Coordinates of C-alpha atoms and ligand atoms in Angstrom, one line a residue:
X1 CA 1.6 2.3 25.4
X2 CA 4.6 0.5 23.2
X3 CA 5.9 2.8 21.3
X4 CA 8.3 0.5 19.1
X5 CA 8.5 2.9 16.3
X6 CA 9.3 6.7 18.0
X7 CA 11.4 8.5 16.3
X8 CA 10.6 6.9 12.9
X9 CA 9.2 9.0 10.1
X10 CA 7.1 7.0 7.7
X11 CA 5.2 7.8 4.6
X12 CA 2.1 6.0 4.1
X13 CA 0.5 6.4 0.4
X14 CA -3.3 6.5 -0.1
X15 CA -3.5 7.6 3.4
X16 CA -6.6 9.6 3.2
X17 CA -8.9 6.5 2.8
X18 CA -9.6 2.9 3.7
X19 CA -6.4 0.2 4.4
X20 CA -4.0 3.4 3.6
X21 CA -5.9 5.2 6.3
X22 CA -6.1 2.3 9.2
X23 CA -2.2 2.3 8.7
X24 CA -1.6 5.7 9.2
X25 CA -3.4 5.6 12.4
X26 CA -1.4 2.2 13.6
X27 CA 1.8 3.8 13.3
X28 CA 0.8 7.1 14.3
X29 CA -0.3 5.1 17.9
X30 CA 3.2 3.0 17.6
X31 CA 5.3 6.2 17.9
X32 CA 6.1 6.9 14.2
X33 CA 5.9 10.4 12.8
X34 CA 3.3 9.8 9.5
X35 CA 3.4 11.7 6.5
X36 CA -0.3 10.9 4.7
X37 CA 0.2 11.2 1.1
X38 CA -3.1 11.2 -0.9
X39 CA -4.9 13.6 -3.4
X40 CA -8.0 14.7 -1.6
X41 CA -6.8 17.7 0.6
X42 CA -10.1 17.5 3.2
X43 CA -9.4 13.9 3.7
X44 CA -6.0 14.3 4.0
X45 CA -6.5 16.5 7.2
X46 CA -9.3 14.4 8.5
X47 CA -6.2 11.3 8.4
X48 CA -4.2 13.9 9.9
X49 CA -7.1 15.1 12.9
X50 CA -7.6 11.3 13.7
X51 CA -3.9 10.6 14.3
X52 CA -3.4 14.2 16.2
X53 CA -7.1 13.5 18.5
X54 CA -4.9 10.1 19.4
X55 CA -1.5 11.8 20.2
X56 CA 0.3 11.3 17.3
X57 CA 2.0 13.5 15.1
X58 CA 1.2 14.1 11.4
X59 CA 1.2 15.9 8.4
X60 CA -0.3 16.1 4.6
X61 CA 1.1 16.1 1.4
X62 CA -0.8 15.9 -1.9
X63 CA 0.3 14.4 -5.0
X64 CA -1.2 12.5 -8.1
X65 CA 0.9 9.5 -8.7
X66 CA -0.2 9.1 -12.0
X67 CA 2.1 12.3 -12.8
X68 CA 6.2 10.5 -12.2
X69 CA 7.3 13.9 -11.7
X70 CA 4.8 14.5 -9.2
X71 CA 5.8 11.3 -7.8
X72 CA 9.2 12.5 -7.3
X73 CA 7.7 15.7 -6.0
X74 CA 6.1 13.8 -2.8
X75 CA 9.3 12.1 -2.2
X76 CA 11.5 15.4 -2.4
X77 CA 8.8 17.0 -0.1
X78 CA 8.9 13.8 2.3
X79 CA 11.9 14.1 2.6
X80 CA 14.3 10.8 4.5
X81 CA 11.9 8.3 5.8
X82 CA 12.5 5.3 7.9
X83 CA 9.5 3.4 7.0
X84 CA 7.5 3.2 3.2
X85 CA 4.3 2.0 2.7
X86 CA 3.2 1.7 -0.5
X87 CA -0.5 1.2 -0.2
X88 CA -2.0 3.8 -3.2
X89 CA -4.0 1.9 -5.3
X90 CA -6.8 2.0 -8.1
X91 CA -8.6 -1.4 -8.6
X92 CA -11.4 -0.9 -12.2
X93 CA -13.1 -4.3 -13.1
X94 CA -13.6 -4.8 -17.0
X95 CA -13.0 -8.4 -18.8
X96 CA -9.7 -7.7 -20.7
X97 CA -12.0 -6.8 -24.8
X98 CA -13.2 -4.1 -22.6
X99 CA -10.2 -2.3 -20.6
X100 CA -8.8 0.5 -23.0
X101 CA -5.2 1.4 -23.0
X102 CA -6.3 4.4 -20.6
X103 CA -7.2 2.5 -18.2
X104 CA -4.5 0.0 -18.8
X105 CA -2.0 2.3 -18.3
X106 CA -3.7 3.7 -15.3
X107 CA -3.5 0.8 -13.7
X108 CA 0.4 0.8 -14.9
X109 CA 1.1 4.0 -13.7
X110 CA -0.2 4.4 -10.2
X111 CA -0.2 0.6 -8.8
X112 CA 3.7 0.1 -10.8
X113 CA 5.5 2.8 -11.3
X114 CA 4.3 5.0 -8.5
X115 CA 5.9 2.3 -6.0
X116 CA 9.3 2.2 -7.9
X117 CA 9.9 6.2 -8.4
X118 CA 9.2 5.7 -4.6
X119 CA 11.4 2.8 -4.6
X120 CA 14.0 4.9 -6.1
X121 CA 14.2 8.5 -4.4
X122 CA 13.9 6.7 -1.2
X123 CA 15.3 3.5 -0.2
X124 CA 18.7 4.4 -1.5
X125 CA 18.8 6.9 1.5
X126 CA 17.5 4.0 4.0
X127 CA 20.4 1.9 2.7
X128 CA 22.9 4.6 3.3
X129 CA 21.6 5.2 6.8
X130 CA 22.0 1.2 7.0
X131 CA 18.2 1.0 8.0
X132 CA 14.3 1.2 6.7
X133 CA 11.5 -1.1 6.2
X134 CA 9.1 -1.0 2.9
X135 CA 5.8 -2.7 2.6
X136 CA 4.0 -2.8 -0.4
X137 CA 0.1 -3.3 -0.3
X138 CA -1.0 -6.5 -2.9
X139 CA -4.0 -8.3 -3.3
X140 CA -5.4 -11.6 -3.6
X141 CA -5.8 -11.1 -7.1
X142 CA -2.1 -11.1 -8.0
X143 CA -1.5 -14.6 -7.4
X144 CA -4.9 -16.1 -7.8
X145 CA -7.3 -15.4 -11.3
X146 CA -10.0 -12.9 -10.3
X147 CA -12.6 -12.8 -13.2
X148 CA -12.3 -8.9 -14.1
X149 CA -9.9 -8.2 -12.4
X150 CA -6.7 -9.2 -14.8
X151 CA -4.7 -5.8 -15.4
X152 CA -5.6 -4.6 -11.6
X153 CA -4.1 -8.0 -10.3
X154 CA -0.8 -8.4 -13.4
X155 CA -0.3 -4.9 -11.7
X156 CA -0.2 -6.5 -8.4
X157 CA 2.1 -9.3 -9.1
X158 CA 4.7 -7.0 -10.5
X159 CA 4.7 -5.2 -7.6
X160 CA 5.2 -9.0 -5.5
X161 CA 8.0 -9.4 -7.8
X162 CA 9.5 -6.0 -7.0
X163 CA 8.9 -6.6 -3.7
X164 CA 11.5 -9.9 -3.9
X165 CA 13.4 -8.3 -6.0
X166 CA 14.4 -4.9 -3.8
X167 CA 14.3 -7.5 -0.4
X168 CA 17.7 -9.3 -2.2
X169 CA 18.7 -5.6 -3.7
X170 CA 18.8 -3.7 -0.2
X171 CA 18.8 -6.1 2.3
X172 CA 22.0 -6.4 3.1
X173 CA 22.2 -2.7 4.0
X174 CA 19.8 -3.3 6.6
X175 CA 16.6 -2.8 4.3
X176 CA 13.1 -5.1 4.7
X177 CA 11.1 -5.3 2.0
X178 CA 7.7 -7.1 2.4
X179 CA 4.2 -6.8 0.9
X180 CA 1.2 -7.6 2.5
X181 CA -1.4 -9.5 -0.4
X182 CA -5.2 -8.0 1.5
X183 CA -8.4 -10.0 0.7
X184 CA -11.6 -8.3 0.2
X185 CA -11.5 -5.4 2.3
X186 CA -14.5 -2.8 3.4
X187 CA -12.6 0.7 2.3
X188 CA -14.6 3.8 0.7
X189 CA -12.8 1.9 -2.6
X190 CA -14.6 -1.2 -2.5
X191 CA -17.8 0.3 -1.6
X192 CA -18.1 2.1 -4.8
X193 CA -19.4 -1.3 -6.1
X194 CA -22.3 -2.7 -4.4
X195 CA -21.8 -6.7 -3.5
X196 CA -18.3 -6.1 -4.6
X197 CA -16.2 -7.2 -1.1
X198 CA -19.1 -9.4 0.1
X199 CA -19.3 -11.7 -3.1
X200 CA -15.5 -12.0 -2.9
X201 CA -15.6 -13.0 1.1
X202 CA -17.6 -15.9 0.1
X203 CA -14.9 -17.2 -1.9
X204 CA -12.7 -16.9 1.8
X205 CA -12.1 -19.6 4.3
X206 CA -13.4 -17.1 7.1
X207 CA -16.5 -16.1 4.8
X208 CA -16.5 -12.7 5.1
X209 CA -15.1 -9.0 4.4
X210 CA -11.7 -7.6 6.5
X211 CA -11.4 -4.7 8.3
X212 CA -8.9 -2.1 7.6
X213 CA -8.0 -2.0 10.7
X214 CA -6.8 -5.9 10.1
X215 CA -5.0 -5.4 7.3
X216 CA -3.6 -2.5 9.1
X217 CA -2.5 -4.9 12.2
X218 CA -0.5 -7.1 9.9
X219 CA 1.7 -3.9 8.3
X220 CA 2.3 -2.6 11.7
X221 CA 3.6 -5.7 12.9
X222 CA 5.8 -5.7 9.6
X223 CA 7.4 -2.2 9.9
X224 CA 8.5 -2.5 13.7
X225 CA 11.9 -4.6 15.3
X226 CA 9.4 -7.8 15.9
X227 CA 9.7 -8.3 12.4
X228 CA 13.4 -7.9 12.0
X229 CA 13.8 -11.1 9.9
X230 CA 10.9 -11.1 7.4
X231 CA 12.4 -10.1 4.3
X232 CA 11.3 -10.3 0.8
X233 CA 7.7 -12.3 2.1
X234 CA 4.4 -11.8 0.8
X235 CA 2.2 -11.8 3.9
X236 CA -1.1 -13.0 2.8
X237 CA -4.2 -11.7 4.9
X238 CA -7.0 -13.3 3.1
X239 CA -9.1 -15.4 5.2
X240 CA -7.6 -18.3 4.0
X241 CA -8.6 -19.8 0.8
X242 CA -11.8 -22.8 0.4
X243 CA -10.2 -25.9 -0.3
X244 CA -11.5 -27.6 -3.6
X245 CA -13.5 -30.8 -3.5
X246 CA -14.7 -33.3 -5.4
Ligands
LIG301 P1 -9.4 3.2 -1.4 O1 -10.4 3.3 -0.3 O2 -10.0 3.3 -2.8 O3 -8.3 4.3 -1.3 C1 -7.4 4.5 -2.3 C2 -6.3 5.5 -1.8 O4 -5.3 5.6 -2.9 C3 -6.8 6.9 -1.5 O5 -6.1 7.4 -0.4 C4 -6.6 7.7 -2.8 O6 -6.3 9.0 -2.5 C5 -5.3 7.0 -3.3 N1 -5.2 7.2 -4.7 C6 -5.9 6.6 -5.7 N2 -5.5 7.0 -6.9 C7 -4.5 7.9 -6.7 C8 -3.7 8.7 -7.5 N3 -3.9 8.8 -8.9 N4 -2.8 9.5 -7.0 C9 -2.6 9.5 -5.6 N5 -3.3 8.8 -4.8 C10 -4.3 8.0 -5.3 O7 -8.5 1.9 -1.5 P2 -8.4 0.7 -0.5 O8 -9.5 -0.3 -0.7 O9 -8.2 1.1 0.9 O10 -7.1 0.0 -1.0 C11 -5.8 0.4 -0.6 C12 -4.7 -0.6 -1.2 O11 -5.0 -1.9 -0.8 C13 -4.7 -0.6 -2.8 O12 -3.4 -0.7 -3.2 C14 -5.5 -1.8 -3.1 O13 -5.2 -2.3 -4.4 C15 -5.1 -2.7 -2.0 N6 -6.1 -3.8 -1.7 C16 -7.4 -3.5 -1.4 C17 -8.3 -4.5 -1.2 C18 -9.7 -4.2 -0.8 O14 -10.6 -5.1 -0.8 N7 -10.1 -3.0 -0.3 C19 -7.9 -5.8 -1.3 C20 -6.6 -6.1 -1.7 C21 -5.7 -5.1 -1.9 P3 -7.5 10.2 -2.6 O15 -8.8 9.5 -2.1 O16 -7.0 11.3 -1.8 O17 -7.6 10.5 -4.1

């Protein structure tokens, strides 16, 4: 087995479910050592069991990245890490008369400034070590209009811009930043809402759902050497988009 990424520690958000999850598991099986960050503490060591029932090493850490200082806790308790991948993520459809400031700044909060605490406690080390690679996980929805979806994908585009923005700010201490914009994935998230992920593959070139696992493939190819000169891209793994027509 390649193992491109041994002796690598990397911290993978939202790792206890769906696309945060598939990741955890690729890098795990690419030689990295993962730290799973999520809330849920059982799901957290069922992330960990699958990477360890495959060889790999692992471990849990909890935190609610709504909290910044509990933001700042994971990072302290990560401790240096080569790789970052921002995949956390909360995604609550309402038309924009009906999202309240609650879940506006929810939204805010956990797909924003979660990302740039991390950002903050932890690329800095990266650039001093003159090495590190960040991926953040975007969506579809920050670059094209998704009906319902406006704060979730405003969120999103921030974080694309961020994503540019720390690629020019780090890169010349040997820092990648990249983010990988998903299409309608099948995750525990999306499943909450019936039709959701299938009524938005229709709207795909391919016509249907991903996998996690093939969102997953496109990270893992982004956080090892192959990628050494993608910086500051926002990899799109959507199916491809239908072409209008008269
Ligand atoms: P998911 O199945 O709903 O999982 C979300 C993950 O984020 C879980 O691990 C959850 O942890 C964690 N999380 C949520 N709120 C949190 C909070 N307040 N504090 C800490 N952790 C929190 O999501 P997914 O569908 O795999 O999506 C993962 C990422 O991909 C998101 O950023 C999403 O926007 C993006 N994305 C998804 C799709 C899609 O169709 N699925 C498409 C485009 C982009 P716990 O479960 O432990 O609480």
């Amino acid at each position: 087995m390649s193992t491109p990424l041994a002796g690598s520690r990397a911290l993978i958000t939202g790792a206890t479910s769906g696309i945060g999850k598939a990741i955890a598991v690729a890098l795990a099986g690419l030689g990295a050592q993962v730290i799973a960050h999520g809330r849920d503490a059982d799901r957290g060591a069922q992330t960990v069991e699958a990477i360890e029932k495959r060889g790999g090493k692992a471990r849990f850490i909890a935190a609610d990245l709504t909290e910044p200082d509990s933001v700042r806790r994971l990072a302290a308790e990560a401790g240096p890490v080569d790789i970052l991948v921002n995949n956390a993520g909360i995604y609550e459809f309402g038309a924009t008369p009906d999202t309240d400031d609650k879940t506006f700044d929810r939204h805010v909060n956990i797909n924003l400034r979660a990302p740039y605490i991390l950002a903050q406690q932890l690329i800095p080390p990266m650039a001093a070590r003159g090495t590190g690679v960040v991926v953040n996980l975007s969506t579809l929805a920050a670059s094209v209009p998704a009906r319902q979806a406006g704060i979730y994908g405003a969120t999103k585009a921030g974080l694309e811009l961020l994503t540019r923005v720390w690629a020019d700010e780090f890169g010349r201490s040997g820092v990648r930043v990249n983010a990988v914009a998903a299409g309608p994935t099948e995750t525990p998230g999306t499943a909450v809402t019936p039709g959701l992920a299938e009524g938005l593959a229709t709207t795909t070139a391919l016509g249907r759902v991903a996998s996690a696992e093939e969102i997953a493939n496109v990270v893992a190819f982004l956080v090892t050497p192959a990628a050494s000169y993608v910086n500051g891209a926002v990899v799109a793994v959507t199916g491809g988009q239908l072409a209008i027509a008269p």
